[in-house]
Short mmCIF file of C-alpha atoms and ligand atoms in Angstrom, two decimals:
data_model
loop_
_atom_site.label_atom_id
_atom_site.label_comp_id
_atom_site.label_asym_id
_atom_site.label_seq_id
_atom_site.Cartn_x
_atom_site.Cartn_y
_atom_site.Cartn_z
CA MET L 1 -0.07 -0.03 -0.05
CA SER L 2 1.49 3.34 -1.09
CA ALA L 3 2.41 5.96 1.55
CA VAL L 4 1.51 8.74 -0.72
CA SER L 5 -1.47 11.16 0.45
CA SER L 6 -4.14 10.97 -1.88
CA SER L 7 -8.08 11.69 -2.25
CA GLU L 8 -11.02 12.09 -4.58
CA ARG L 9 -11.40 16.06 -5.75
CA SER L 10 -12.90 17.98 -8.21
CA LEU L 11 -10.38 20.23 -9.65
CA HIS L 12 -10.53 23.72 -11.81
CA GLY L 13 -8.14 25.78 -13.51
CA TRP L 14 -8.01 29.39 -12.63
CA GLY L 15 -11.11 30.36 -14.92
CA ARG L 16 -13.12 28.20 -12.93
CA THR L 17 -14.96 26.59 -15.84
CA ALA L 18 -15.31 22.88 -16.72
CA PRO L 19 -14.54 21.34 -13.26
CA SER L 20 -13.73 17.49 -13.25
CA THR L 21 -13.04 14.88 -10.69
CA ALA L 22 -9.90 12.74 -10.33
CA ARG L 23 -7.82 11.02 -7.92
CA VAL L 24 -5.47 13.52 -6.56
CA LEU L 25 -1.77 12.12 -5.34
CA ARG L 26 0.34 14.55 -3.48
CA PRO L 27 3.76 13.05 -3.36
CA ALA L 28 5.64 14.78 -0.09
CA SER L 29 9.02 14.19 -1.26
CA ALA L 30 10.89 13.46 -4.22
CA VAL L 31 11.37 9.68 -3.62
CA GLU L 32 7.42 9.81 -3.29
CA VAL L 33 7.03 10.97 -6.95
CA PRO L 34 7.74 7.54 -8.69
CA GLU L 35 5.67 5.78 -5.86
CA ALA L 36 2.64 8.23 -6.94
CA VAL L 37 2.95 7.43 -10.44
CA ALA L 38 2.98 3.68 -9.79
CA ASP L 39 0.14 4.01 -7.32
CA ALA L 40 -1.96 6.19 -10.00
CA LEU L 41 -1.47 3.61 -12.62
CA ALA L 42 -2.47 0.82 -10.64
CA THR L 43 -5.68 2.41 -9.23
CA ALA L 44 -6.69 5.17 -11.99
CA SER L 45 -8.30 3.82 -15.13
CA ASP L 46 -7.76 6.84 -17.16
CA GLY L 47 -3.95 7.71 -16.76
CA LEU L 48 -2.26 10.73 -15.20
CA ILE L 49 -1.19 14.05 -15.77
CA PRO L 50 0.86 16.19 -13.16
CA ARG L 51 -0.20 19.60 -11.87
CA GLY L 52 1.32 22.58 -10.31
CA ALA L 53 -0.46 25.57 -8.72
CA GLY L 54 -3.47 25.52 -10.75
CA ARG L 55 -2.95 28.69 -12.29
CA SER L 56 -3.31 27.61 -16.10
CA TYR L 57 -7.00 29.06 -17.00
CA GLY L 58 -8.43 26.12 -18.51
CA ASP L 59 -8.39 22.25 -17.97
CA ALA L 60 -4.52 21.70 -18.70
CA ALA L 61 -4.01 20.33 -15.29
CA GLN L 62 -7.21 18.22 -14.81
CA ASN L 63 -7.88 14.58 -15.60
CA ALA L 64 -11.37 13.57 -15.29
CA GLY L 65 -11.68 9.71 -14.04
CA GLY L 66 -7.85 9.42 -13.89
CA ALA L 67 -5.37 10.50 -11.53
CA VAL L 68 -3.61 14.14 -11.07
CA ILE L 69 -0.11 14.53 -9.41
CA ASP L 70 -0.22 17.30 -7.35
CA MET L 71 3.64 18.65 -7.28
CA THR L 72 3.10 21.30 -4.85
CA ALA L 73 5.02 19.79 -1.90
CA LEU L 74 8.19 19.60 -4.01
CA ASP L 75 9.17 23.23 -3.29
CA ARG L 76 12.59 23.20 -2.22
CA ILE L 77 15.51 25.17 -3.85
CA LEU L 78 18.17 22.61 -4.25
CA ALA L 79 21.36 24.65 -5.35
CA LEU L 80 22.35 28.42 -6.13
CA ASP L 81 25.52 28.45 -7.97
CA ARG L 82 25.81 32.47 -7.55
CA ALA L 83 29.07 32.68 -9.67
CA GLY L 84 27.69 30.63 -12.55
CA LEU L 85 24.13 32.40 -12.15
CA ARG L 86 22.51 28.94 -12.24
CA LEU L 87 19.45 27.85 -9.92
CA THR L 88 18.42 24.18 -9.31
CA ALA L 89 14.71 23.64 -7.77
CA GLN L 90 12.24 21.17 -7.15
CA ALA L 91 9.24 21.41 -9.75
CA GLY L 92 6.64 22.61 -7.19
CA VAL L 93 8.45 25.71 -6.00
CA THR L 94 6.90 28.94 -6.97
CA ILE L 95 8.03 31.99 -8.97
CA ALA L 96 7.75 34.02 -5.84
CA GLN L 97 9.55 31.62 -3.63
CA MET L 98 12.39 31.59 -6.16
CA MET L 99 12.38 35.46 -6.32
CA ALA L 100 12.33 35.88 -2.68
CA ARG L 101 15.36 33.45 -2.45
CA LEU L 102 17.28 35.13 -5.24
CA ALA L 103 16.57 38.60 -4.19
CA VAL L 104 18.49 37.92 -0.79
CA GLU L 105 21.68 37.21 -3.09
CA GLY L 106 21.15 40.31 -5.34
CA LEU L 107 19.71 38.10 -8.24
CA THR L 108 16.56 37.55 -10.06
CA LEU L 109 14.58 35.44 -12.56
CA PRO L 110 14.94 36.34 -16.33
CA VAL L 111 11.55 35.97 -17.48
CA VAL L 112 8.24 35.88 -15.23
CA PRO L 113 4.55 35.68 -15.94
CA GLY L 114 1.73 37.93 -15.05
CA THR L 115 1.51 36.24 -11.62
CA SER L 116 3.92 35.01 -8.93
CA GLN L 117 2.01 31.90 -8.19
CA VAL L 118 2.97 29.50 -10.63
CA THR L 119 5.11 26.49 -9.98
CA LEU L 120 8.40 25.90 -11.84
CA GLY L 121 6.94 22.58 -13.38
CA GLY L 122 4.06 24.57 -14.81
CA ALA L 123 6.19 27.47 -15.82
CA ILE L 124 8.49 24.76 -18.15
CA ALA L 125 5.12 22.91 -18.96
CA SER L 126 3.63 26.16 -20.52
CA ASP L 127 6.77 27.76 -21.69
CA ILE L 128 5.33 30.97 -20.16
CA HIS L 129 6.30 34.39 -21.39
CA GLY L 130 6.65 37.69 -19.73
CA LYS L 131 6.77 41.43 -20.55
CA ASN L 132 10.08 40.82 -22.15
CA HIS L 133 9.67 38.20 -24.83
CA HIS L 134 10.69 40.79 -27.50
CA GLN L 135 13.87 40.92 -25.93
CA ASP L 136 14.72 37.85 -23.76
CA GLY L 137 12.36 35.20 -25.36
CA GLY L 138 10.32 33.03 -23.03
CA PHE L 139 11.00 30.76 -19.92
CA ALA L 140 12.17 27.82 -22.39
CA ARG L 141 15.25 30.09 -23.34
CA HIS L 142 16.39 29.97 -19.70
CA VAL L 143 16.06 26.49 -18.74
CA SER L 144 19.64 24.29 -19.20
CA ALA L 145 18.31 20.97 -17.30
CA ILE L 146 15.53 19.21 -16.54
CA THR L 147 15.04 15.95 -14.45
CA LEU L 148 11.75 14.13 -16.00
CA LEU L 149 10.05 11.20 -14.69
CA THR L 150 8.45 9.03 -17.38
CA PRO L 151 5.41 6.94 -16.51
CA GLY L 152 7.53 3.86 -16.69
CA GLY L 153 9.43 5.00 -13.63
CA GLU L 154 12.54 6.10 -15.52
CA LEU L 155 14.22 9.28 -14.20
CA LEU L 156 15.89 11.13 -17.26
CA ASP L 157 18.42 14.02 -17.08
CA LEU L 158 17.87 16.13 -19.93
CA THR L 159 19.64 18.84 -21.50
CA PRO L 160 19.66 20.73 -24.86
CA GLU L 161 22.81 18.59 -25.51
CA THR L 162 22.17 15.41 -24.10
CA ASN L 163 18.49 14.97 -25.47
CA PRO L 164 17.56 17.89 -27.25
CA ASP L 165 14.22 16.41 -28.68
CA LEU L 166 12.70 15.32 -25.53
CA PHE L 167 14.18 18.28 -23.71
CA TYR L 168 12.31 20.57 -26.04
CA ALA L 169 9.29 18.75 -26.32
CA THR L 170 9.00 18.93 -22.55
CA LEU L 171 9.14 22.93 -22.81
CA GLY L 172 5.71 23.82 -23.52
CA GLY L 173 4.72 20.11 -23.39
CA LEU L 174 1.72 20.68 -21.09
CA GLY L 175 2.73 17.61 -18.70
CA LEU L 176 2.36 15.09 -21.30
CA THR L 177 6.00 14.00 -21.94
CA GLY L 178 6.43 13.26 -18.18
CA ILE L 179 6.58 14.65 -14.79
CA VAL L 180 9.28 17.57 -14.30
CA THR L 181 10.53 16.71 -10.78
CA GLU L 182 13.48 19.50 -10.98
CA ALA L 183 14.96 22.09 -13.35
CA THR L 184 17.95 24.16 -13.58
CA LEU L 185 17.58 27.59 -15.08
CA LYS L 186 19.78 30.83 -15.55
CA VAL L 187 19.36 33.68 -13.38
CA GLU L 188 20.47 37.38 -13.50
CA PRO L 189 21.83 40.11 -11.54
CA LEU L 190 19.08 42.28 -9.95
CA SER L 191 20.08 45.69 -10.13
CA ALA L 192 17.42 47.02 -7.73
CA PRO L 193 13.97 45.66 -7.30
CA TRP L 194 12.36 48.77 -9.05
CA VAL L 195 11.81 49.43 -13.06
CA ALA L 196 11.58 52.99 -14.45
CA GLU L 197 8.34 52.92 -16.51
CA ASP L 198 7.81 55.33 -19.57
CA SER L 199 3.82 55.19 -20.28
CA ASP L 200 1.95 57.05 -23.07
CA ARG L 201 -1.94 57.15 -23.48
CA THR L 202 -3.09 56.72 -27.06
CA SER L 203 -6.03 57.98 -28.70
CA GLY L 204 -6.66 55.11 -30.96
CA LEU L 205 -5.63 51.84 -32.48
CA ALA L 206 -3.54 53.61 -35.25
CA GLU L 207 -1.60 55.15 -32.57
CA THR L 208 -1.15 52.37 -30.44
CA LEU L 209 0.25 50.04 -33.07
CA GLU L 210 2.57 52.82 -34.50
CA ILE L 211 3.94 52.75 -30.93
CA MET L 212 4.04 49.21 -30.17
CA ALA L 213 5.78 48.72 -33.64
CA MET L 214 8.70 51.02 -32.96
CA GLU L 215 12.04 49.82 -32.63
CA GLU L 216 12.18 48.56 -28.90
CA SER L 217 15.00 49.61 -26.81
CA HIS L 218 12.75 49.08 -23.41
CA ARG L 219 13.45 45.59 -21.77
CA TYR L 220 9.75 45.16 -20.91
CA SER L 221 6.57 46.42 -22.97
CA VAL L 222 2.98 45.92 -22.59
CA ALA L 223 -0.20 47.73 -23.47
CA TRP L 224 -3.54 47.59 -22.22
CA LEU L 225 -6.12 48.06 -24.80
CA ASP L 226 -9.66 49.54 -24.84
CA LEU L 227 -11.52 47.46 -27.36
CA LEU L 228 -14.90 48.66 -26.14
CA ALA L 229 -14.43 52.53 -26.89
CA GLU L 230 -16.20 53.47 -30.17
CA GLY L 231 -15.37 55.34 -33.42
CA GLY L 232 -11.85 56.67 -33.55
CA LYS L 233 -11.34 56.09 -29.76
CA PHE L 234 -11.35 52.27 -30.56
CA GLY L 235 -8.10 50.58 -29.82
CA ARG L 236 -6.86 53.54 -27.45
CA ALA L 237 -4.49 52.32 -24.94
CA VAL L 238 -2.17 52.79 -22.24
CA VAL L 239 1.45 51.77 -23.26
CA GLY L 240 3.87 51.05 -20.64
CA ARG L 241 7.58 50.43 -21.38
CA ALA L 242 10.37 49.91 -18.67
CA ASN L 243 13.69 49.09 -18.04
CA PRO L 244 15.40 48.01 -14.79
CA LEU L 245 16.17 50.85 -12.59
CA PRO L 246 19.66 51.34 -11.55
CA ALA L 247 20.39 50.99 -7.91
CA SER L 248 21.59 54.54 -7.62
CA GLU L 249 18.15 55.75 -8.83
CA MET L 250 16.27 53.90 -6.31
CA PRO L 251 13.53 56.08 -4.58
CA VAL L 252 14.60 57.32 -1.17
CA SER L 253 11.02 56.03 0.00
CA SER L 254 12.00 52.61 -0.89
CA GLY L 255 13.17 52.22 2.44
CA ILE L 256 16.26 50.16 1.32
CA LEU L 257 19.39 51.76 2.69
CA HIS L 258 22.59 52.22 0.16
CA ALA L 259 24.48 49.87 2.25
CA SER L 260 22.19 46.89 1.29
CA ARG L 261 21.62 48.08 -2.19
CA SER L 262 23.15 44.89 -3.91
CA ARG L 263 20.85 42.47 -2.01
CA PHE L 264 17.24 42.90 -1.54
CA PRO L 265 15.97 40.51 1.78
CA GLY L 266 12.28 40.56 2.06
CA VAL L 267 11.27 42.90 -0.73
CA LEU L 268 9.90 40.52 -3.03
CA VAL L 269 7.66 38.64 -0.52
CA ASN L 270 4.28 39.11 -1.82
CA GLY L 271 0.68 38.24 -0.42
CA PRO L 272 -3.06 39.49 -1.54
CA THR L 273 -3.99 42.63 0.38
CA VAL L 274 -7.62 42.19 -0.44
CA GLU L 275 -9.76 38.90 -1.16
CA VAL L 276 -12.77 38.68 -3.37
CA PRO L 277 -15.52 37.00 -1.41
CA LYS L 278 -16.90 33.54 -2.44
CA ARG L 279 -20.07 34.55 -4.04
CA PHE L 280 -19.50 37.71 -5.80
CA PRO L 281 -21.83 38.74 -8.24
CA GLY L 282 -20.61 38.23 -11.87
CA ALA L 283 -23.30 40.30 -13.38
CA LEU L 284 -21.01 43.28 -12.21
CA LEU L 285 -18.88 42.68 -15.25
CA ARG L 286 -21.41 43.29 -17.94
CA HIS L 287 -20.66 45.09 -21.45
CA SER L 288 -21.94 48.69 -20.05
CA SER L 289 -20.09 48.60 -16.47
CA ILE L 290 -16.88 47.36 -18.26
CA ARG L 291 -16.91 50.13 -20.79
CA ALA L 292 -17.29 52.70 -17.94
CA PHE L 293 -14.45 50.80 -16.29
CA ASN L 294 -12.39 51.37 -19.13
CA GLU L 295 -12.90 54.63 -19.91
CA LEU L 296 -12.05 55.63 -16.16
CA ASN L 297 -8.92 53.20 -16.67
CA TRP L 298 -7.97 55.23 -19.81
CA ARG L 299 -8.58 58.61 -18.31
CA LYS L 300 -6.28 58.06 -14.85
CA ALA L 301 -3.51 57.11 -17.22
CA PRO L 302 -1.11 60.34 -17.66
CA ARG L 303 -0.81 61.56 -21.34
CA SER L 304 2.95 60.84 -21.24
CA GLU L 305 5.06 60.26 -18.44
CA ARG L 306 8.98 59.16 -18.35
CA GLY L 307 11.01 57.25 -16.25
CA ARG L 308 8.40 56.84 -13.26
CA PRO L 309 10.06 54.36 -10.71
CA ARG L 310 7.59 51.43 -10.00
CA ALA L 311 8.55 48.65 -7.68
CA LEU L 312 8.98 45.36 -9.21
CA VAL L 313 6.26 43.24 -7.49
CA PRO L 314 3.16 45.29 -8.08
CA TYR L 315 4.95 45.99 -11.67
CA PHE L 316 5.15 42.33 -12.61
CA PHE L 317 2.13 40.98 -10.58
CA PRO L 318 -0.45 43.49 -10.40
CA LEU L 319 -3.31 41.03 -9.91
CA ASP L 320 -1.63 39.10 -7.15
CA ALA L 321 -2.70 41.71 -4.81
CA VAL L 322 -6.52 40.66 -4.96
CA GLY L 323 -6.69 37.21 -3.75
CA GLN L 324 -9.00 34.84 -5.76
CA TRP L 325 -9.89 37.82 -8.32
CA ASN L 326 -11.20 35.02 -10.66
CA ARG L 327 -14.18 35.13 -8.25
CA LEU L 328 -15.08 38.50 -9.64
CA TYR L 329 -16.52 36.84 -12.79
CA GLY L 330 -19.22 35.00 -10.62
CA SER L 331 -20.03 31.28 -10.65
CA ALA L 332 -19.87 30.83 -14.30
CA GLY L 333 -16.08 31.48 -14.30
CA LEU L 334 -13.94 33.39 -16.90
CA VAL L 335 -12.44 32.24 -20.17
CA GLN L 336 -8.97 34.03 -20.99
CA TYR L 337 -8.41 33.91 -25.04
CA GLN L 338 -5.00 34.64 -25.88
CA PHE L 339 -3.77 34.55 -29.57
CA VAL L 340 -0.70 35.55 -31.17
CA VAL L 341 -0.41 36.39 -34.77
CA PRO L 342 2.97 36.53 -36.82
CA SER L 343 4.58 39.88 -37.63
CA GLY L 344 3.40 40.66 -41.08
CA GLU L 345 0.24 39.97 -40.48
CA GLU L 346 -0.93 43.17 -38.70
CA ALA L 347 -4.07 43.74 -41.18
CA ALA L 348 -5.27 40.17 -39.72
CA LEU L 349 -4.68 41.44 -36.17
CA GLU L 350 -6.65 44.56 -36.78
CA ARG L 351 -9.39 42.27 -38.18
CA CYS L 352 -9.14 40.30 -34.92
CA PHE L 353 -9.62 43.69 -32.94
CA GLU L 354 -12.66 44.51 -35.16
CA LEU L 355 -14.38 41.57 -34.94
CA ILE L 356 -14.07 41.59 -30.73
CA GLN L 357 -15.66 44.84 -31.01
CA ARG L 358 -18.36 43.76 -33.62
CA LEU L 359 -19.35 40.86 -31.64
CA ARG L 360 -19.69 43.06 -28.53
CA LEU L 361 -17.63 40.81 -26.41
CA PRO L 362 -17.36 42.21 -22.89
CA VAL L 363 -13.63 42.67 -22.46
CA PHE L 364 -12.34 44.09 -19.36
CA LEU L 365 -8.79 43.23 -19.75
CA ALA L 366 -7.09 43.34 -23.27
CA VAL L 367 -3.43 42.71 -22.44
CA PHE L 368 -1.29 43.35 -25.84
CA LYS L 369 2.38 42.49 -26.35
CA ARG L 370 5.00 41.79 -28.81
CA PHE L 371 6.62 38.71 -29.20
CA GLY L 372 10.39 38.09 -30.27
CA ASP L 373 11.83 35.31 -32.27
CA GLN L 374 10.53 32.05 -31.75
CA PHE L 375 12.30 29.64 -29.66
CA GLY L 376 11.15 26.40 -27.54
CA GLY L 377 9.43 23.25 -27.89
CA PRO L 378 7.10 22.06 -30.71
CA MET L 379 4.17 23.07 -28.57
CA SER L 380 5.50 26.41 -27.26
CA PHE L 381 3.19 29.20 -27.86
CA PRO L 382 5.21 32.11 -28.76
CA LEU L 383 5.82 33.28 -32.27
CA ASN L 384 7.62 36.36 -33.58
CA GLY L 385 4.57 38.85 -33.58
CA TRP L 386 1.74 40.26 -31.77
CA THR L 387 -0.26 38.68 -29.02
CA LEU L 388 -3.65 39.53 -27.39
CA ALA L 389 -5.06 38.10 -24.23
CA ILE L 390 -8.50 38.97 -23.02
CA ASP L 391 -10.54 38.18 -20.04
CA LEU L 392 -14.13 37.26 -20.72
CA PRO L 393 -17.05 36.24 -18.56
CA ALA L 394 -17.49 32.54 -19.48
CA ASP L 395 -21.31 32.99 -19.72
CA ALA L 396 -21.17 36.02 -21.95
CA ALA L 397 -24.06 35.39 -24.92
CA GLY L 398 -22.58 33.90 -28.01
CA LEU L 399 -19.10 33.64 -26.45
CA GLY L 400 -18.36 30.19 -28.01
CA ALA L 401 -19.53 31.20 -31.50
CA ALA L 402 -17.31 34.29 -31.40
CA LEU L 403 -14.17 32.86 -30.29
CA ASP L 404 -14.73 30.07 -32.97
CA GLN L 405 -14.74 33.11 -35.55
CA LEU L 406 -11.71 34.28 -33.92
CA ASP L 407 -9.98 31.00 -33.90
CA GLN L 408 -10.41 30.69 -37.77
CA LEU L 409 -9.30 34.28 -38.33
CA VAL L 410 -6.03 33.64 -36.03
CA ALA L 411 -5.42 30.29 -37.83
CA GLY L 412 -5.82 31.75 -41.07
CA CYS L 413 -2.94 33.83 -40.65
CA GLY L 414 -0.42 31.25 -39.33
CA GLY L 415 -1.33 32.35 -35.57
CA ARG L 416 -2.47 30.26 -32.62
CA VAL L 417 -3.94 30.38 -29.39
CA TYR L 418 -2.35 29.82 -25.93
CA LEU L 419 -3.38 26.05 -25.16
CA THR L 420 -2.62 26.64 -21.51
CA LYS L 421 -5.23 29.16 -21.33
CA ASP L 422 -7.76 27.53 -23.26
CA ALA L 423 -10.99 26.24 -22.48
CA ARG L 424 -12.97 25.68 -25.71
CA LEU L 425 -10.62 25.43 -28.85
CA ARG L 426 -12.37 22.85 -31.67
CA PRO L 427 -9.80 19.94 -32.42
CA GLU L 428 -10.06 20.60 -36.05
CA LEU L 429 -7.72 23.69 -35.83
CA LEU L 430 -5.06 22.10 -33.64
CA ARG L 431 -2.90 21.10 -36.37
CA THR L 432 -2.89 24.27 -38.31
CA MET L 433 -2.13 26.30 -35.22
CA TYR L 434 0.76 23.79 -34.15
CA PRO L 435 2.08 22.55 -37.16
CA GLN L 436 4.90 20.49 -35.19
CA LEU L 437 2.38 18.33 -33.35
CA ASP L 438 3.86 15.27 -35.33
CA LEU L 439 7.15 15.93 -33.77
CA PHE L 440 5.67 16.51 -30.10
CA ASN L 441 3.93 13.10 -30.83
CA GLN L 442 7.15 11.19 -31.50
CA GLN L 443 8.58 12.23 -28.68
CA ARG L 444 5.51 11.44 -26.51
CA SER L 445 5.18 7.98 -28.11
CA LEU L 446 8.76 7.11 -26.85
CA VAL L 447 8.57 8.23 -23.41
CA ASP L 448 4.71 7.11 -22.85
CA PRO L 449 4.13 4.28 -25.53
CA ASP L 450 0.98 3.35 -23.67
CA GLY L 451 -0.41 6.93 -23.71
CA VAL L 452 -1.10 7.20 -20.13
CA LEU L 453 0.06 10.77 -19.68
CA ARG L 454 -3.44 12.60 -20.26
CA SER L 455 -5.45 15.50 -19.52
CA ASP L 456 -8.84 16.68 -20.14
CA LEU L 457 -7.38 19.65 -22.49
CA ALA L 458 -5.29 17.01 -24.34
CA ARG L 459 -8.52 14.96 -24.91
CA ARG L 460 -10.71 18.05 -25.73
CA VAL L 461 -8.64 19.56 -28.43
CA GLY L 462 -7.68 15.92 -29.63
CA LEU L 463 -4.04 16.21 -28.92
CA LEU L 464 -4.19 12.49 -28.04
CA GLU L 465 -5.69 11.49 -31.17
CA HIS L 466 -2.82 12.63 -33.37
CA SER L 467 -0.32 10.16 -33.06
CA ALA L 468 3.07 10.08 -35.21
C1 FAD V 1 -3.21 35.97 -13.36
C2 FAD V 1 -2.47 35.07 -14.22
C3 FAD V 1 -1.57 35.84 -14.95
C4 FAD V 1 -0.81 34.85 -16.02
N1 FAD V 1 0.15 35.58 -16.68
C5 FAD V 1 0.78 34.80 -17.49
C6 FAD V 1 1.66 35.39 -18.48
O1 FAD V 1 2.13 36.60 -18.25
N2 FAD V 1 2.53 34.58 -19.38
C7 FAD V 1 2.19 33.46 -19.26
O2 FAD V 1 2.82 32.79 -20.30
N3 FAD V 1 1.11 32.66 -18.58
C8 FAD V 1 0.66 33.25 -17.70
N4 FAD V 1 -0.41 32.66 -16.87
C9 FAD V 1 -0.55 31.39 -16.99
C10 FAD V 1 0.46 30.64 -16.27
O3 FAD V 1 1.57 30.80 -16.25
C11 FAD V 1 0.60 29.15 -16.82
O4 FAD V 1 -0.92 28.67 -17.05
C12 FAD V 1 1.28 28.10 -15.98
O5 FAD V 1 1.34 26.96 -16.37
C13 FAD V 1 0.58 28.00 -14.50
O6 FAD V 1 1.56 27.14 -13.77
P1 FAD V 1 1.01 26.22 -12.71
O7 FAD V 1 2.03 25.76 -11.65
O8 FAD V 1 -0.16 26.77 -11.91
O9 FAD V 1 0.60 25.03 -13.28
P2 FAD V 1 -0.88 23.97 -13.63
O10 FAD V 1 -1.83 25.10 -14.00
O11 FAD V 1 -1.14 23.35 -12.29
O12 FAD V 1 -0.41 23.20 -14.63
C14 FAD V 1 -0.37 23.90 -16.01
C15 FAD V 1 0.20 22.81 -17.04
O13 FAD V 1 1.52 22.51 -16.44
C16 FAD V 1 1.73 20.88 -16.31
N5 FAD V 1 2.51 20.72 -15.32
C17 FAD V 1 2.43 21.27 -13.80
N6 FAD V 1 3.66 21.02 -13.07
C18 FAD V 1 4.07 20.02 -13.82
C19 FAD V 1 5.19 19.21 -13.77
N7 FAD V 1 6.19 19.23 -12.33
N8 FAD V 1 6.21 18.14 -14.62
C20 FAD V 1 5.23 18.55 -15.97
N9 FAD V 1 4.21 19.16 -16.06
C21 FAD V 1 3.71 20.05 -15.18
C22 FAD V 1 0.39 20.69 -16.29
O14 FAD V 1 0.10 19.17 -16.71
C23 FAD V 1 -0.33 21.71 -17.03
O15 FAD V 1 -0.39 20.96 -18.28
C24 FAD V 1 -0.88 33.71 -15.80
C25 FAD V 1 -1.95 32.89 -14.83
C26 FAD V 1 -2.82 33.60 -14.27
C27 FAD V 1 -3.58 33.23 -13.40
#
């Protein structure tokens, strides 16, 4: 009888749509992971999938009727090579935990997503990106070694040199090539836990695109778009571009003394300051109230501002201050739709924006970023081009049909949707959006010949049917 703790539980993603029940096994240490896998395979009839912090919006970390291996107890930082700028950690450690530890040494992570609450395993399996993809690529570019447990119980040490095909398939591989138990990644010096932000408020889409398309010298760049404003105001935005702030320019009010300005203990520990109540009425997020909110948000931004110091944590993770903000969307939950279209396809991008407006989608947060060169695995999401992420109430009228139309436009110009955030993509478009699917499946069939690694997402989008 296995010692791994387990229970039958209903799980959902951050969007709180499509919950499903699985047997959840939570290994308490690295030695218990193979035990958990063996136990899952002996008892659950429908395979298994690893799970991190459950911050993917859709069903990537669920497995209805099967087993889910919860990796969050494996949260140890194993080694920090200060001189070589390398960190090795277990897969369940979060971005917040890594950043807090690194800050003590005057170091930080090169790529972080919009929340600090994702695990290292989840960051690898989704090949996450940050506000600096145009300069630094995604997470994958900074991972130098992965330890992967196959369903057969074999522990593989993967690097780009020793086993490039499986290494890259695992980056962005959605947990379908095995369980990442630990990984090594590059880290970098942290000049100060601040950035200096330039902000521009644009009056319409043409101006927004013009600024975003400019030769980019800033390390971080992101625009918040108002896709509900009408007429010439459509596509107006607040474009924020930032660079790390040198320690010598850190605001005195930061409370960090000159003497300690190369190490920053405590400054990156972050927790929610307010919590959304359990039964928040999602009806508040309807078209008219969102329009009013967007108007306010745009108006309160300065027309143009240069070099405003912003503390790193609220700059990178603004939503982490509001605990369980996904409850704002009420009991039906939310869908985050994120797509990328390649550079050169700006006309298609504008058609996507127009479609969103024409279909009257209640878009509250529209986050627009630029991606740099493609790098990563066959299932990695980023392409050189433009990406838009929109949060939508899952029960918005006509949402499914509207997003199907957007999918067609996106796939038609060589773009794709981000599978880790997906909750509704139809299988027909998977291969068009991810043309290296066969390459991925070749690797999958080598490590998992019986096809026991399965998730609700993989079943729903037909990922498991496409065998090499
Ligand atoms: C507020 C918010 C902001 C976000 N911002 C961004 C952003 O800016 N950029 C971006 O790219 N993403 C962003 N995301 C998405 C998020 O970064 C990814 O979904 C990430 O994968 C979640 O990690 P997790 O630990 O929660 O993993 P889970 O959601 O639990 O799992 C995600 C996937 O990883 C796999 N997985 C988890 N652990 C392992 C493991 N040990 N071994 C193998 N596979 C594993 C799962 O099987 C699943 O397929 C955001 C999400 C939220 C909620």
